[in-house]
Each structure stands twice: as structure tokens, then as C-alpha cells.
């Protein structure tokens, strides 16, 4: 029986080592590559066509959320399992909408990583129970429909950074894009949520459960 190939993508060597140790304890997995940046991850996935990609949401200051569709394009058979410290339900929703097969918080990795990897490798979806409960609670209060559902992964990311108090320039530097690009995304978010000012935008996002 062939082993399930895995690529581990995280910019912290200690975390990668921990994941490698955990997954290697199961002989059905074979770690074929480890990466620490989004571009390197795209290259590794394209080269190895792994069964599973364990992917951090942020590597070397760059979000991996927008790269999920590209990763699926270069390797359609790869199942993506997000492993992150990001507890905001909006990010879990955005990752799953973008094509990720699973979402797991790093705090639970030791207990759940192997099982989650098997689940997604078999074609299933894995959502950590605690995160699933948060998503369900948010949807009960403000179901994700209408304009909310039209926000892209990048728009959700920028929205979260705006809510954290970052300026357009700071967001641009953090995401490695131009200030004009951030301004364009911000304008689209305002249009979709029907707001004008920054305060109105953030308030509307919180009311809709987009910021957790």
C-alpha cells in the first residue's frame, strides 16, 4: 500500500519539526517536503503533487489564504489542511470557501493532526470541533448570506487588519501589495457592506460575525 505524501508549510522550524514528528509516527504518511514561504510552497506542491498539504495561514509575513486557489490549480489532487493560531471564525470560513479541506488550530495539533490529515486525505472535510462551534454560533446570530458571502479571502484579511487598527500603508507592507491595491479592496468592502467610514465598516463587519 502506497504511503500518503505530505508537504509541511510553516515558517517556524520548531513547529515544522513538531508536525514532522507527529505525522511520522503514523507509517502511512511520508513527508516529502517542508517549506517556509508561500512561493516555495507553491513550487513544492507543484513538484511533489502531495496527497496532503499542511499549511499555516501566515508565513514570513505573507498570508497564504489568497494562494489556496493557486495551490489547488497546480495540484488538483492535493487536500489542504490549515494549521494555524488564527482563531477568528471568519478566517476558517474564508479558508474553506477558498478550497481548503480542513481547519485546525495549533493548540490542538498534538491530539488531532494525524486524524485530521487522514480525514482530508480520504476526501473528507475536517473542522476542529471548537472552531466549528464558533462558526455555528456566528451563523446563528448573523447567517452568512447576501453581501457577506461575497467577501473574498483577501477582503476578509484586510478587514481583519483594519479592525486591528492598521493603516493602509501598514497593511500594504504586511501583505506585500501596493497601497492602491489595499485602497481598492477597502472600497469594495465598503460597497459590499454598505458603509462609508472606517468605524461604520468595522461595526457592520462585527454585526455580521465577520470578525469573530
Tab-separated table of C-alpha atoms in Angstrom:
chain	number	residue	atom	x	y	z
A	1	UNK	CA	0.000	0.000	0.000
A	2	UNK	CA	1.474	3.352	-1.048
A	3	UNK	CA	2.104	5.963	1.604
A	4	UNK	CA	0.344	9.341	1.676
A	5	UNK	CA	2.743	12.114	0.682
A	6	UNK	CA	2.683	15.275	2.794
A	7	UNK	CA	4.144	18.763	2.397
A	8	UNK	CA	4.502	20.803	5.596
A	9	UNK	CA	4.376	24.588	5.165
A	10	UNK	CA	5.184	26.752	8.181
A	11	UNK	CA	7.786	29.468	8.734
A	12	UNK	CA	8.707	28.304	12.236
A	13	UNK	CA	11.300	25.470	12.227
A	14	UNK	CA	10.225	24.232	15.662
A	15	UNK	CA	6.614	23.942	14.520
A	16	UNK	CA	7.633	22.099	11.360
A	17	UNK	CA	9.720	19.695	13.441
A	18	UNK	CA	6.784	19.049	15.736
A	19	UNK	CA	4.448	18.355	12.834
A	20	UNK	CA	7.011	16.103	11.173
A	21	UNK	CA	7.434	14.074	14.356
A	22	UNK	CA	3.687	13.729	14.866
A	23	UNK	CA	2.951	12.681	11.291
A	24	UNK	CA	5.986	10.393	11.029
A	25	UNK	CA	4.664	8.328	13.925
A	26	UNK	CA	1.987	7.142	11.501
A	27	UNK	CA	3.678	4.945	8.893
A	28	UNK	CA	1.004	5.711	6.304
A	29	UNK	CA	2.430	9.237	5.890
A	30	UNK	CA	5.607	10.268	4.079
A	31	UNK	CA	6.922	13.840	4.464
A	32	UNK	CA	8.192	14.790	1.005
A	33	UNK	CA	8.972	18.484	1.556
A	34	UNK	CA	8.978	21.308	4.102
A	35	UNK	CA	8.621	24.973	3.172
A	36	UNK	CA	8.584	28.323	4.959
A	37	UNK	CA	7.227	30.786	2.365
A	38	UNK	CA	4.199	30.955	0.093
A	39	UNK	CA	6.229	30.915	-3.177
A	40	UNK	CA	8.285	27.925	-2.008
A	41	UNK	CA	5.095	26.128	-1.022
A	42	UNK	CA	3.610	26.630	-4.474
A	43	UNK	CA	6.767	25.206	-6.041
A	44	UNK	CA	6.894	22.220	-3.685
A	45	UNK	CA	3.238	21.372	-4.190
A	46	UNK	CA	3.587	21.634	-7.960
A	47	UNK	CA	6.662	19.395	-7.898
A	48	UNK	CA	5.528	16.710	-5.457
A	49	UNK	CA	1.735	16.707	-6.000
A	50	UNK	CA	1.232	15.644	-2.363
A	51	UNK	CA	-1.852	13.960	-1.016
A	52	UNK	CA	-1.946	16.475	1.841
A	53	UNK	CA	-0.574	19.974	2.363
A	54	UNK	CA	-0.433	21.122	5.986
A	55	UNK	CA	-0.493	24.894	5.578
A	56	UNK	CA	-0.003	27.771	8.002
A	57	UNK	CA	-2.129	30.859	7.300
A	58	UNK	CA	0.776	33.299	7.580
A	59	UNK	CA	4.368	32.644	6.540
A	60	UNK	CA	7.209	35.157	6.508
A	61	UNK	CA	4.711	37.993	6.917
A	62	UNK	CA	2.628	36.901	3.925
A	63	UNK	CA	-0.877	35.447	4.083
A	64	UNK	CA	-1.341	32.068	2.432
A	65	UNK	CA	-5.122	32.462	2.145
A	66	UNK	CA	-5.086	34.032	-1.333
A	67	UNK	CA	-2.759	31.281	-2.568
A	68	UNK	CA	-5.177	28.421	-1.829
A	69	UNK	CA	-6.857	28.510	-5.273
A	70	UNK	CA	-3.412	28.603	-6.927
A	71	UNK	CA	-2.252	25.627	-4.874
A	72	UNK	CA	-5.313	23.675	-5.973
A	73	UNK	CA	-4.712	24.673	-9.588
A	74	UNK	CA	-1.105	23.397	-9.644
A	75	UNK	CA	-2.060	20.198	-7.802
A	76	UNK	CA	-5.803	19.416	-8.023
A	77	UNK	CA	-5.429	16.204	-6.059
A	78	UNK	CA	-3.837	17.838	-3.031
A	79	UNK	CA	-6.020	18.238	0.036
A	80	UNK	CA	-5.192	21.338	2.078
A	81	UNK	CA	-5.308	21.215	5.874
A	82	UNK	CA	-4.903	24.628	7.502
A	83	UNK	CA	-2.936	24.535	10.762
A	84	UNK	CA	-2.908	27.956	12.390
A	85	UNK	CA	-3.077	30.042	15.546
A	86	UNK	CA	-5.794	32.204	13.959
A	87	UNK	CA	-8.967	31.625	15.987
A	88	UNK	CA	-11.147	34.118	14.116
A	89	UNK	CA	-14.088	32.159	12.575
A	90	UNK	CA	-14.011	34.498	9.566
A	91	UNK	CA	-10.629	33.073	8.568
A	92	UNK	CA	-11.868	29.491	8.879
A	93	UNK	CA	-14.871	30.342	6.721
A	94	UNK	CA	-12.686	32.091	4.142
A	95	UNK	CA	-10.193	29.200	4.012
A	96	UNK	CA	-12.918	26.602	3.481
A	97	UNK	CA	-14.615	28.736	0.830
A	98	UNK	CA	-11.294	29.096	-0.964
A	99	UNK	CA	-10.911	25.342	-1.193
A	100	UNK	CA	-9.192	24.167	1.995
A	101	UNK	CA	-10.377	20.768	3.195
A	102	UNK	CA	-9.691	21.296	6.882
A	103	UNK	CA	-9.006	23.878	9.574
A	104	UNK	CA	-7.149	23.058	12.773
A	105	UNK	CA	-5.714	25.282	15.499
A	106	UNK	CA	-2.111	24.663	16.504
A	107	UNK	CA	-3.083	24.332	20.151
A	108	UNK	CA	-4.865	21.077	19.292
A	109	UNK	CA	-2.318	19.722	16.805
A	110	UNK	CA	-0.838	17.046	19.067
A	111	UNK	CA	-4.212	15.412	19.622
A	112	UNK	CA	-5.866	15.964	16.256
A	113	UNK	CA	-3.296	16.463	13.482
A	114	UNK	CA	-2.901	12.838	12.413
A	115	UNK	CA	-6.640	12.176	12.435
A	116	UNK	CA	-7.352	15.409	10.563
A	117	UNK	CA	-4.746	14.576	7.919
A	118	UNK	CA	-6.284	11.142	7.385
A	119	UNK	CA	-9.753	12.654	7.180
A	120	UNK	CA	-8.892	15.148	4.451
A	121	UNK	CA	-6.701	12.624	2.590
A	122	UNK	CA	-9.753	10.357	2.281
A	123	UNK	CA	-11.693	13.179	0.660
A	124	UNK	CA	-13.470	14.366	3.775
A	125	UNK	CA	-13.560	17.733	5.497
A	126	UNK	CA	-12.141	18.378	8.950
A	127	UNK	CA	-13.095	21.300	11.157
A	128	UNK	CA	-11.813	21.377	14.702
A	129	UNK	CA	-14.862	20.992	16.987
A	130	UNK	CA	-14.168	24.207	18.908
A	131	UNK	CA	-13.881	26.169	15.661
A	132	UNK	CA	-16.990	24.509	14.284
A	133	UNK	CA	-18.910	25.641	17.352
A	134	UNK	CA	-17.729	29.234	16.846
A	135	UNK	CA	-18.768	29.192	13.211
A	136	UNK	CA	-22.166	27.770	14.094
A	137	UNK	CA	-22.679	30.377	16.794
A	138	UNK	CA	-21.749	33.196	14.420
A	139	UNK	CA	-24.086	31.874	11.741
A	140	UNK	CA	-26.964	31.574	14.206
A	141	UNK	CA	-26.611	35.253	15.064
A	142	UNK	CA	-25.926	36.518	11.550
A	143	UNK	CA	-26.180	33.891	8.810
A	144	UNK	CA	-23.523	34.280	6.131
A	145	UNK	CA	-25.695	35.325	3.215
A	146	UNK	CA	-26.045	38.204	0.819
A	147	UNK	CA	-23.182	40.669	0.654
A	148	UNK	CA	-21.301	38.949	3.498
A	149	UNK	CA	-20.858	35.799	1.444
A	150	UNK	CA	-19.343	37.806	-1.397
A	151	UNK	CA	-16.305	38.983	0.554
A	152	UNK	CA	-13.175	37.337	-0.807
A	153	UNK	CA	-10.451	35.805	1.329
A	154	UNK	CA	-8.231	38.835	0.691
A	155	UNK	CA	-11.044	41.246	1.618
A	156	UNK	CA	-11.662	39.356	4.865
A	157	UNK	CA	-7.971	39.533	5.626
A	158	UNK	CA	-7.816	43.288	5.018
A	159	UNK	CA	-10.994	43.760	7.024
A	160	UNK	CA	-9.428	41.962	9.989
A	161	UNK	CA	-6.279	44.106	9.762
A	162	UNK	CA	-8.350	47.285	9.571
A	163	UNK	CA	-10.247	46.216	12.674
A	164	UNK	CA	-6.898	45.667	14.417
A	165	UNK	CA	-6.062	49.323	13.776
A	166	UNK	CA	-3.589	49.012	10.896
A	167	UNK	CA	-3.301	51.796	8.327
A	168	UNK	CA	-3.479	51.225	4.572
A	169	UNK	CA	0.309	51.568	4.363
A	170	UNK	CA	0.889	49.063	7.171
A	171	UNK	CA	-1.499	46.594	5.558
A	172	UNK	CA	0.213	47.005	2.190
A	173	UNK	CA	3.613	46.278	3.701
A	174	UNK	CA	2.300	43.317	5.659
A	175	UNK	CA	0.651	41.737	2.628
A	176	UNK	CA	3.356	42.732	0.143
A	177	UNK	CA	0.960	44.655	-2.089
A	178	UNK	CA	0.653	48.311	-3.100
A	179	UNK	CA	-1.257	50.880	-1.082
A	180	UNK	CA	-3.500	51.377	-4.120
A	181	UNK	CA	-4.399	47.691	-4.024
A	182	UNK	CA	-5.368	47.963	-0.356
A	183	UNK	CA	-7.443	51.060	-1.100
A	184	UNK	CA	-9.231	49.216	-3.904
A	185	UNK	CA	-10.056	46.261	-1.671
A	186	UNK	CA	-11.178	48.608	1.087
A	187	UNK	CA	-13.520	50.400	-1.306
A	188	UNK	CA	-15.014	47.099	-2.417
A	189	UNK	CA	-15.553	46.051	1.192
A	190	UNK	CA	-17.326	49.344	1.914
A	191	UNK	CA	-19.572	48.841	-1.115
A	192	UNK	CA	-20.449	45.269	-0.168
A	193	UNK	CA	-21.231	46.159	3.440
A	194	UNK	CA	-22.955	49.432	2.563
A	195	UNK	CA	-20.743	51.618	4.766
A	196	UNK	CA	-18.764	54.831	4.368
A	197	UNK	CA	-16.406	55.403	7.291
A	198	UNK	CA	-13.889	53.046	8.858
A	199	UNK	CA	-15.902	52.928	12.085
A	200	UNK	CA	-19.089	52.036	10.199
A	201	UNK	CA	-17.257	49.360	8.226
A	202	UNK	CA	-15.878	47.673	11.333
A	203	UNK	CA	-19.202	47.925	13.163
A	204	UNK	CA	-21.037	46.373	10.225
A	205	UNK	CA	-18.457	43.584	9.988
A	206	UNK	CA	-18.821	42.781	13.689
A	207	UNK	CA	-22.617	42.735	13.419
A	208	UNK	CA	-22.364	40.176	10.634
A	209	UNK	CA	-19.912	37.993	12.534
A	210	UNK	CA	-17.112	38.593	10.031
A	211	UNK	CA	-14.619	39.436	12.758
A	212	UNK	CA	-15.442	36.615	15.130
